[in-house]
Coordinates of C-alpha atoms and ligand atoms in Angstrom, one line a residue:
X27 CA 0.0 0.0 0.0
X28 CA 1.5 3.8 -1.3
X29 CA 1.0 6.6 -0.4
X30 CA 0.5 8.9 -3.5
X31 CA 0.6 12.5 -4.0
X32 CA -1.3 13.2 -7.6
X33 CA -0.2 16.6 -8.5
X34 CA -3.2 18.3 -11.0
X35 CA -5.6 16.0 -9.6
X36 CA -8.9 18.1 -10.3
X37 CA -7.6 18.3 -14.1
X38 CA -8.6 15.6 -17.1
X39 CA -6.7 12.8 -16.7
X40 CA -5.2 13.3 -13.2
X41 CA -8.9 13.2 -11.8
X42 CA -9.4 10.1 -13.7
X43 CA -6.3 8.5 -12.9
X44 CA -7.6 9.8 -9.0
X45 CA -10.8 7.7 -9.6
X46 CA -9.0 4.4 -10.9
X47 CA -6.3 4.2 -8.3
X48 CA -9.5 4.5 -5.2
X49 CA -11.4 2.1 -7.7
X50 CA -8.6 -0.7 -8.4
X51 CA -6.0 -0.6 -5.4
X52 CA -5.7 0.0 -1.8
X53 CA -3.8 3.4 -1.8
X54 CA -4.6 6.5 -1.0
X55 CA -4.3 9.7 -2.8
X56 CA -3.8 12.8 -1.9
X57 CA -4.4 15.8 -5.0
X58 CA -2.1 18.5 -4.7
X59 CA -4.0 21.2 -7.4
X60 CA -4.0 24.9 -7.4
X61 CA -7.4 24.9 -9.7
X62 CA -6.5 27.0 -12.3
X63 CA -9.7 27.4 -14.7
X64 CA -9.1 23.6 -16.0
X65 CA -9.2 22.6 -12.3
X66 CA -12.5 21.2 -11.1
X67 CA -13.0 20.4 -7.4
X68 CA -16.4 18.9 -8.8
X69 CA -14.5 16.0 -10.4
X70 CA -12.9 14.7 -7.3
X71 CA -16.7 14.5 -5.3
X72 CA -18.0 11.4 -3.9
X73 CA -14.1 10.0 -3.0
X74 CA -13.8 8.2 0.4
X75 CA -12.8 10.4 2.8
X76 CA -10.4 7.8 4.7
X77 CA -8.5 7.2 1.6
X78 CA -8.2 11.2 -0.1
X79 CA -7.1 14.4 0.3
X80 CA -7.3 17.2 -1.4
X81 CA -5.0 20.5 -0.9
X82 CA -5.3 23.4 -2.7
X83 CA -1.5 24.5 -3.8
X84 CA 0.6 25.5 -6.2
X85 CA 3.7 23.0 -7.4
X86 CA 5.7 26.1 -7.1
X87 CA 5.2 26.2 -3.5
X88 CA 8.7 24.9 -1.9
X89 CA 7.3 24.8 1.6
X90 CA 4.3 23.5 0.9
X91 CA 5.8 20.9 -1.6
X92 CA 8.3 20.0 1.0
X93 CA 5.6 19.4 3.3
X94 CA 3.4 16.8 1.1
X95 CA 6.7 15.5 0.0
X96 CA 7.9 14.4 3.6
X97 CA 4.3 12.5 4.0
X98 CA 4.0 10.5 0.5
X99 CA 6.0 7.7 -0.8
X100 CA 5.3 8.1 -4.4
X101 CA 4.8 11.4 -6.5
X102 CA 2.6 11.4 -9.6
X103 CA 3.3 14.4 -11.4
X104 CA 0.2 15.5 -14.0
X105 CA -0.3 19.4 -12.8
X106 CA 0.6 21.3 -16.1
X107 CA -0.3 24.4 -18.0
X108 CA -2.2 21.7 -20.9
X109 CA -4.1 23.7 -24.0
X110 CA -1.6 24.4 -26.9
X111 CA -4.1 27.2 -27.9
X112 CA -3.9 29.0 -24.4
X113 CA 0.3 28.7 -25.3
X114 CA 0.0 30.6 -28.6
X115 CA -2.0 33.4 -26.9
X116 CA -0.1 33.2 -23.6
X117 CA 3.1 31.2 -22.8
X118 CA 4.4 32.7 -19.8
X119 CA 2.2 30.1 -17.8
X120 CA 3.5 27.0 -19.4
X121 CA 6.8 28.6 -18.6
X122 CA 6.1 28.8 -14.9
X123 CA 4.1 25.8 -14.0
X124 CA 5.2 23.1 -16.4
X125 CA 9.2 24.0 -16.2
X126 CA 9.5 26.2 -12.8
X127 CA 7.0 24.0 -11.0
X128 CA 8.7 20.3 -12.1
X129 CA 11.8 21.5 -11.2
X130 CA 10.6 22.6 -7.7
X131 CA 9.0 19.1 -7.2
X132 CA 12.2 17.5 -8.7
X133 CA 13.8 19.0 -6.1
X134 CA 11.9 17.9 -3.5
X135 CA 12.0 14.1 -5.1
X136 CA 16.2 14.8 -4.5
X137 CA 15.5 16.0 -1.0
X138 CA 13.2 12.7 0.0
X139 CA 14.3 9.9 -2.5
X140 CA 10.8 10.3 -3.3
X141 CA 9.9 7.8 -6.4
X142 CA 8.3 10.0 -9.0
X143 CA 6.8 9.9 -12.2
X144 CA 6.6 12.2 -14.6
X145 CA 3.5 12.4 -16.8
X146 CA 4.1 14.2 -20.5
X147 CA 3.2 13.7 -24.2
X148 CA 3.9 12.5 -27.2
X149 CA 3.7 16.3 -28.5
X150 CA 7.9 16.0 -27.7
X151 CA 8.1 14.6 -30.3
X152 CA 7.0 17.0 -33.2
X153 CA 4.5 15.6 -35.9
X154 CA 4.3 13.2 -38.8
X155 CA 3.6 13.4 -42.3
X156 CA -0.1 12.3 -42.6
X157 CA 1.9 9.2 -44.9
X158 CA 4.7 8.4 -42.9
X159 CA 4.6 4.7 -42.5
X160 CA 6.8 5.4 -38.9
X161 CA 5.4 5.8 -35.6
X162 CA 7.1 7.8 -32.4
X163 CA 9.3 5.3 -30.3
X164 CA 11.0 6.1 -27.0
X165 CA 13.8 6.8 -29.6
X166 CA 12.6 9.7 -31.5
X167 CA 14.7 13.0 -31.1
X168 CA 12.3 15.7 -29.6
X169 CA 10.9 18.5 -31.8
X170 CA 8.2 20.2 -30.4
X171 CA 6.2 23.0 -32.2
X172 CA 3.9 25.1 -29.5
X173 CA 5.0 26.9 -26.7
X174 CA 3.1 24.1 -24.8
X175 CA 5.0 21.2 -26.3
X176 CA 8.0 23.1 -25.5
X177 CA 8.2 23.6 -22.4
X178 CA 6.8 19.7 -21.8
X179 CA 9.7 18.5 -23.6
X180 CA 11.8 21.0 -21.6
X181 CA 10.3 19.8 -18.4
X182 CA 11.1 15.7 -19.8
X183 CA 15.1 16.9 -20.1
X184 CA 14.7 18.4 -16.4
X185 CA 13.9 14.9 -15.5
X186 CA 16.1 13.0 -17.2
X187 CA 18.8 15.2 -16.1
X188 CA 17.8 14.5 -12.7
X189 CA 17.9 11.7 -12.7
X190 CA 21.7 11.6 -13.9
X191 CA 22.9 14.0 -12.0
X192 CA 21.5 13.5 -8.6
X193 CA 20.1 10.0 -9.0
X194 CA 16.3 10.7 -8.3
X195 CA 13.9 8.0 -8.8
X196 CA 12.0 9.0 -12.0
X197 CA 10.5 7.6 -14.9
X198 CA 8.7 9.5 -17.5
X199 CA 5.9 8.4 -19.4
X200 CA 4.7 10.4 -23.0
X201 CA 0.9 9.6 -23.8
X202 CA -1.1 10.4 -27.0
X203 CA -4.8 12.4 -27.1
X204 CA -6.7 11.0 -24.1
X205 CA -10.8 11.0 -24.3
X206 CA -13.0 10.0 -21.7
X207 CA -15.2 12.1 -19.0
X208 CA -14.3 15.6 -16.9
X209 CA -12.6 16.9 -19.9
X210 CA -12.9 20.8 -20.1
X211 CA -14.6 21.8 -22.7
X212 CA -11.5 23.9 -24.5
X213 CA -10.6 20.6 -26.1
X214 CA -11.7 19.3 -29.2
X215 CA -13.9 16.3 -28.3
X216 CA -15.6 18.4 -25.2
X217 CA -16.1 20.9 -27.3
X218 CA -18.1 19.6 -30.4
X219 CA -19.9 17.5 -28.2
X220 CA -21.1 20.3 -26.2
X221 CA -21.6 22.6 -28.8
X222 CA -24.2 20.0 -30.1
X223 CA -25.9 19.6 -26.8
X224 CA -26.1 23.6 -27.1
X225 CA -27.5 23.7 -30.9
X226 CA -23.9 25.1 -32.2
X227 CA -21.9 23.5 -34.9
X228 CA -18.9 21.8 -34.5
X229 CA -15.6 23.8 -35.3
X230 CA -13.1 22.2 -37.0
X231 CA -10.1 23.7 -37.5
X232 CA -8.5 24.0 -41.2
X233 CA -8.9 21.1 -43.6
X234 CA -9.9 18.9 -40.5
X235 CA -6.9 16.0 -42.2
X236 CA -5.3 16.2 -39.1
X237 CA -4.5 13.0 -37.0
X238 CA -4.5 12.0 -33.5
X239 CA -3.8 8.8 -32.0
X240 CA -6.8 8.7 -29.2
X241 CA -6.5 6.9 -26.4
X242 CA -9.1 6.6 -23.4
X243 CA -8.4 8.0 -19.9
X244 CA -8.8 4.9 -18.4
X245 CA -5.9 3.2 -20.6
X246 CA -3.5 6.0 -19.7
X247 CA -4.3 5.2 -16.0
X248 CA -3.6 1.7 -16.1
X249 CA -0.8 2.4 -17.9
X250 CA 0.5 5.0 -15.6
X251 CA -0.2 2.5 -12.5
X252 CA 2.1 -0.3 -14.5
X253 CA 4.7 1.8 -14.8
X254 CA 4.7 3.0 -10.8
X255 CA 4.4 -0.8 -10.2
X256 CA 7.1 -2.3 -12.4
X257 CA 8.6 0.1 -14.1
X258 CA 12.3 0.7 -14.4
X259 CA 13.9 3.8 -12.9
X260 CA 15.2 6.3 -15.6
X261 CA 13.3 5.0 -18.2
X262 CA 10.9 6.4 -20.7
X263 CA 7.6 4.6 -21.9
X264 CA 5.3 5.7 -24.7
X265 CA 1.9 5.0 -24.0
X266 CA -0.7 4.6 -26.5
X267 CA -3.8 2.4 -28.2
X268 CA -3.6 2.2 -31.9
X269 CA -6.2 5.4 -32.3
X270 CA -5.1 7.0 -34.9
X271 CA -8.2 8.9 -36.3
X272 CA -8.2 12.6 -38.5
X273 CA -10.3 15.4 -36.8
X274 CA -13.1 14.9 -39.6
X275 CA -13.8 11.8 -38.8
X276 CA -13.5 12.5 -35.4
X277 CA -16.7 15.1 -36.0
X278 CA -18.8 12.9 -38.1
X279 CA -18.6 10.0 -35.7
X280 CA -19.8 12.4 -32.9
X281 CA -22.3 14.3 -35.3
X282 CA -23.9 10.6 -35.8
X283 CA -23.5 9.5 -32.5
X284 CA -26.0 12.6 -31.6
X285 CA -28.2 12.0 -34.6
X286 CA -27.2 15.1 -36.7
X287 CA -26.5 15.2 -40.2
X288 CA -22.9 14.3 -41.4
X289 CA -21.8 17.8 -42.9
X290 CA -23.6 19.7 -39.7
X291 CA -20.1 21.3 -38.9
X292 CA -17.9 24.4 -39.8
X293 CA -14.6 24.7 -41.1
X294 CA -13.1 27.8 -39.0
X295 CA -9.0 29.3 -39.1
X296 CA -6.1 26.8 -38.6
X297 CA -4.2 26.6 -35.2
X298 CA -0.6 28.2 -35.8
X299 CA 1.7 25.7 -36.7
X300 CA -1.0 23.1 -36.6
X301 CA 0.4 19.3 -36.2
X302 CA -0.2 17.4 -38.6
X303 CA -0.1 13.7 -37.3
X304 CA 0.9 11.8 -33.9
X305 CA 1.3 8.5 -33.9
X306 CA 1.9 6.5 -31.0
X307 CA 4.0 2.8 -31.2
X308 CA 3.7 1.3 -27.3
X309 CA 5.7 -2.2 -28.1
X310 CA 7.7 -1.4 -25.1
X311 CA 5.4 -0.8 -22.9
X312 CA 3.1 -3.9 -23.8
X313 CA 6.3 -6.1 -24.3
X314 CA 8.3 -5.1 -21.1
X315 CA 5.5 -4.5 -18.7
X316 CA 2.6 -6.3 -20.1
X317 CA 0.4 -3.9 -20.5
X318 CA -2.6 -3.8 -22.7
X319 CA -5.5 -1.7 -22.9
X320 CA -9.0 -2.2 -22.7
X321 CA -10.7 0.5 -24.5
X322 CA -10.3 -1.5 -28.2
X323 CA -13.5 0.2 -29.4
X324 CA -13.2 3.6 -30.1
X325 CA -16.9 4.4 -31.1
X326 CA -18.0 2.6 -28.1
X327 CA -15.5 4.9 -25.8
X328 CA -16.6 7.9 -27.8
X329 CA -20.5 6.9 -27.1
X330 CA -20.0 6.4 -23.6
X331 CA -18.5 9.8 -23.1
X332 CA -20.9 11.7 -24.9
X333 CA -23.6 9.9 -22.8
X334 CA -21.5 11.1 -19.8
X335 CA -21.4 14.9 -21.1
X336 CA -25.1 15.0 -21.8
X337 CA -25.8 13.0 -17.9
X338 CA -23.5 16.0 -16.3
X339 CA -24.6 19.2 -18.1
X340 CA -24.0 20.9 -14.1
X341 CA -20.2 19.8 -14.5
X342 CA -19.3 21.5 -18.0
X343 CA -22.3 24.1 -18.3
X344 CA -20.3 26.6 -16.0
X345 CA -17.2 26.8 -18.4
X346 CA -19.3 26.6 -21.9
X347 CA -19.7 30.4 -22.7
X348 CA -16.2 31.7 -21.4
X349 CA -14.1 29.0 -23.5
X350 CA -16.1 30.1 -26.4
X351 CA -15.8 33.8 -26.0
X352 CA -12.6 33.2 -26.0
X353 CA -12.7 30.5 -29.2
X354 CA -14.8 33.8 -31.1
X355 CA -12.2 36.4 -30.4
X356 CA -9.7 33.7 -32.2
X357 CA -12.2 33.4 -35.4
X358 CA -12.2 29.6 -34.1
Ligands
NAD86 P1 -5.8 19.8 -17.5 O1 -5.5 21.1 -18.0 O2 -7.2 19.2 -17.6 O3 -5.4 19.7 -15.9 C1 -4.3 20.3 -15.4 C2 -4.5 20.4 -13.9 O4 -3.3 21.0 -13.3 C3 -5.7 21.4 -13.5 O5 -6.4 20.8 -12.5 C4 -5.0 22.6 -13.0 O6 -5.7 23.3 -12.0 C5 -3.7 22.0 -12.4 N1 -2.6 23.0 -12.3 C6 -2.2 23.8 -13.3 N2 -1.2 24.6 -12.9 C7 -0.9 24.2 -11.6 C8 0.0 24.6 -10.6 N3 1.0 25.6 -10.9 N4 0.0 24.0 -9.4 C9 -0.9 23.1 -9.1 N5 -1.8 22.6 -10.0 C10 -1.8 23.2 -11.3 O7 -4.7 18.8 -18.2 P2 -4.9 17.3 -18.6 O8 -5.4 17.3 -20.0 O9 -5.5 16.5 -17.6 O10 -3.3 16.9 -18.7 C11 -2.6 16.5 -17.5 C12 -1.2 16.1 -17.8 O11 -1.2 15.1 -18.8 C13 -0.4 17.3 -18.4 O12 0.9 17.2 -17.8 C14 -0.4 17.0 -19.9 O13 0.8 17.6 -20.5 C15 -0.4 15.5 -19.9 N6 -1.0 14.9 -21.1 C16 -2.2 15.2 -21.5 C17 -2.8 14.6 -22.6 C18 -4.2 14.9 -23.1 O14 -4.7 14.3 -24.1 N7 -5.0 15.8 -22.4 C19 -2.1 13.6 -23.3 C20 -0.8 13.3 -22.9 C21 -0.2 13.9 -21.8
DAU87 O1 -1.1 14.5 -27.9 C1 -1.3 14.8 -26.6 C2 -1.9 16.2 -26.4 O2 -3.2 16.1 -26.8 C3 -1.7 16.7 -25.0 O3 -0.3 16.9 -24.7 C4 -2.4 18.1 -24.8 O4 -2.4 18.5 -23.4 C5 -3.9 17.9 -25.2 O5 -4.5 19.1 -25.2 C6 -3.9 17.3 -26.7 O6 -3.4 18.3 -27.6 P1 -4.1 18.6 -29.0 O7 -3.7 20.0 -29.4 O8 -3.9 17.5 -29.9 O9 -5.6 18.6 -28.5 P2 -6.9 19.5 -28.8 O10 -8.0 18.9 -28.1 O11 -6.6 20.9 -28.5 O12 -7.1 19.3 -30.4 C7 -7.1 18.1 -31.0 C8 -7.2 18.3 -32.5 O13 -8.4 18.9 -32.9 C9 -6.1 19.2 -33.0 O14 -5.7 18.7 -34.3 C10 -6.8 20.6 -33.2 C11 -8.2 20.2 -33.5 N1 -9.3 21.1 -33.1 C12 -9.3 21.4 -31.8 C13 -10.3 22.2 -31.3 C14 -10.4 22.7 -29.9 C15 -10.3 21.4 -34.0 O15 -10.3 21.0 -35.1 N2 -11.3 22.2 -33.5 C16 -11.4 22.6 -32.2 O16 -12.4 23.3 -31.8

């Protein structure tokens, strides 16, 4: 039994990994979260009170990380600055959060020999050609495009150096697009969901050709919970599903999935130096740690979570009209 500190726990896919640690082992969890606007306390409600904790922090915090620190065995790190739009408009929080804040908790880790994973994204790696037969390995050099990906892939050297230089116990792991439920609704699946549920079109950015390799929350848990369990210190593991699906088709399954017409969406202006394609290949992860995922059906994960948005209207409604102010003053 670990004790684990989940840094960004009221986020996406730390409040799901939150959910499916209480649900599948005996640890407990405490969420360390400042609850920016993609923090929701709402998605941590309902937890067993003997078993979780939530604090309301910022990573950058030294005291306050040194405090948590000296009271949990195992550090999952998720808490990050997240949307590459935000990045385009804004960097200076990615800078601050997602490089200044994992090196404060890196620093801790040294302090404690605390073991510590580090969640990132396969955004490191740059994009593929929409043909290219290859897929990213733990090999691939890093290339990333947004300010976002940037500082991710700046924060994965900080950790790797780390781990080198001082001999913390790290491992890194780089996941493709994650679905699933408590997603804010900035994000593409949220959002054309929602926007149906609220009589507005779906908004698909450019041509719409562009891939990503989706993979459902759940998956990236289990995953996650492998690699704490048996994975090897100062490694790196891609984690991904075989999703790879362009954003039209993305669209069209959701327009059908809510009983709208095919072509019921609009093309609006391109992201900045929009990725083309990610493409995740997981052998070593399935091969050295036996992992496999259990979401195989995409349309049935993608049903399931649209049922979920349209069952918890109170969780998203709040957010709706503030991410798409911002969406109209982009022309997106
Ligand atoms: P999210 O934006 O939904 O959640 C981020 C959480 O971090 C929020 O709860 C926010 O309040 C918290 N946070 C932000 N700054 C903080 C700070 N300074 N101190 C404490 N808490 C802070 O993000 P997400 O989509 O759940 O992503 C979580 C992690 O997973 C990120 O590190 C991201 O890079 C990585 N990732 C995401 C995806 C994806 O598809 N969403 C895929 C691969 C990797
Ligand atoms: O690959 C992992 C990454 O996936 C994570 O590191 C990021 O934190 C996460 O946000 C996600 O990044 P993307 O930029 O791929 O996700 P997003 O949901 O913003 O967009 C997915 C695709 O959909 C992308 O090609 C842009 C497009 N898009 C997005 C929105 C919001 C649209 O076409 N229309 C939209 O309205």
């Amino acid at each position: 039994m670990s004790k684990i500190l989940v840094t960004g726990g009221a986020g996406f896919i730390g409040s799901n990994f939150v959910h499916y640690v209480l649900e599948n082992t005996e640890n407990t969890v405490t969420v360390l979260d400042s609850l920016t606007y993609a923090g929701n306390r709402a998605s941590l409600e309902g937890l067993p009170a003997d078993r979780f904790e939530f604090v309301k922090g910022d990573i950058c915090d030294t005291a306050l990380v040194e405090e948590l620190f000296i009271r949990h065995d195992q550090v999952v790190h998720y808490a990050a600055e997240s949307h590459n739009d935000n990045s385009l408009h804004d960097p200076r929080p990615f800078l601050d959060t997602n490089i200044i804040g994992t090196y404060t908790l890196l620093e801790a880790a040294r302090r404690h020999d605390t073991r510590f994973h580090h969640i990132s994204t396969d955004e490191v790696y740059g994009d593929l050609e929409l043909d290219d037969p290859q897929r990213f390995t733990e090999l691939t050099p890093y290339n990333p495009s947004s300010p976002y990906s940037s500082t991710k892939a700046g924060s994965d050297l900080l950790v790797r150096a780390w781990v080198r230089s001082f001999g913390v116990r790290a491992t890194i792991s780089n996941c493709s697009n994650n679905y699933g439920p408590y997603q804010h609704v900035e994000k593409f699946i949220p959002r054309q969901i929602t926007n149906v549920l609220t009589g507005e079109r779906p908004k698909l950015y450019g041509a719409g050709e562009n891939v990503r390799d989706w993979i459902h929350a759940n998956d990236h848990s289990s995953a996650v919970l492998a690699i704490l369990d048996r994975g090897v210190v100062g490694e790196t593991y891609l984690i991904g599903a075989d999703g790879e699906r362009n954003n039209v088709a993305v669209v069209e399954l959701i327009l059908s999935l809510l009983g709208q017409p095919a072509d019921a969406y609009d093309h609006v202006v391109d992201r900045a130096g929009h990725d083309r394609r990610y493409a995740i290949d997981s052998s070593k992860l399935r091969r050295e740690l036996g992992w496999l995922p259990a979401y195989s059906n995409f349309e049935r994960g993608l049903a399931s979570t649209i049922d979920w948005y349209r069952q918890n209207e109170s969780w998203w409604r709040p957010q709706k009209a503030a991410a798409e102010a911002r969406y109209k003053q982009q022309g997106q």
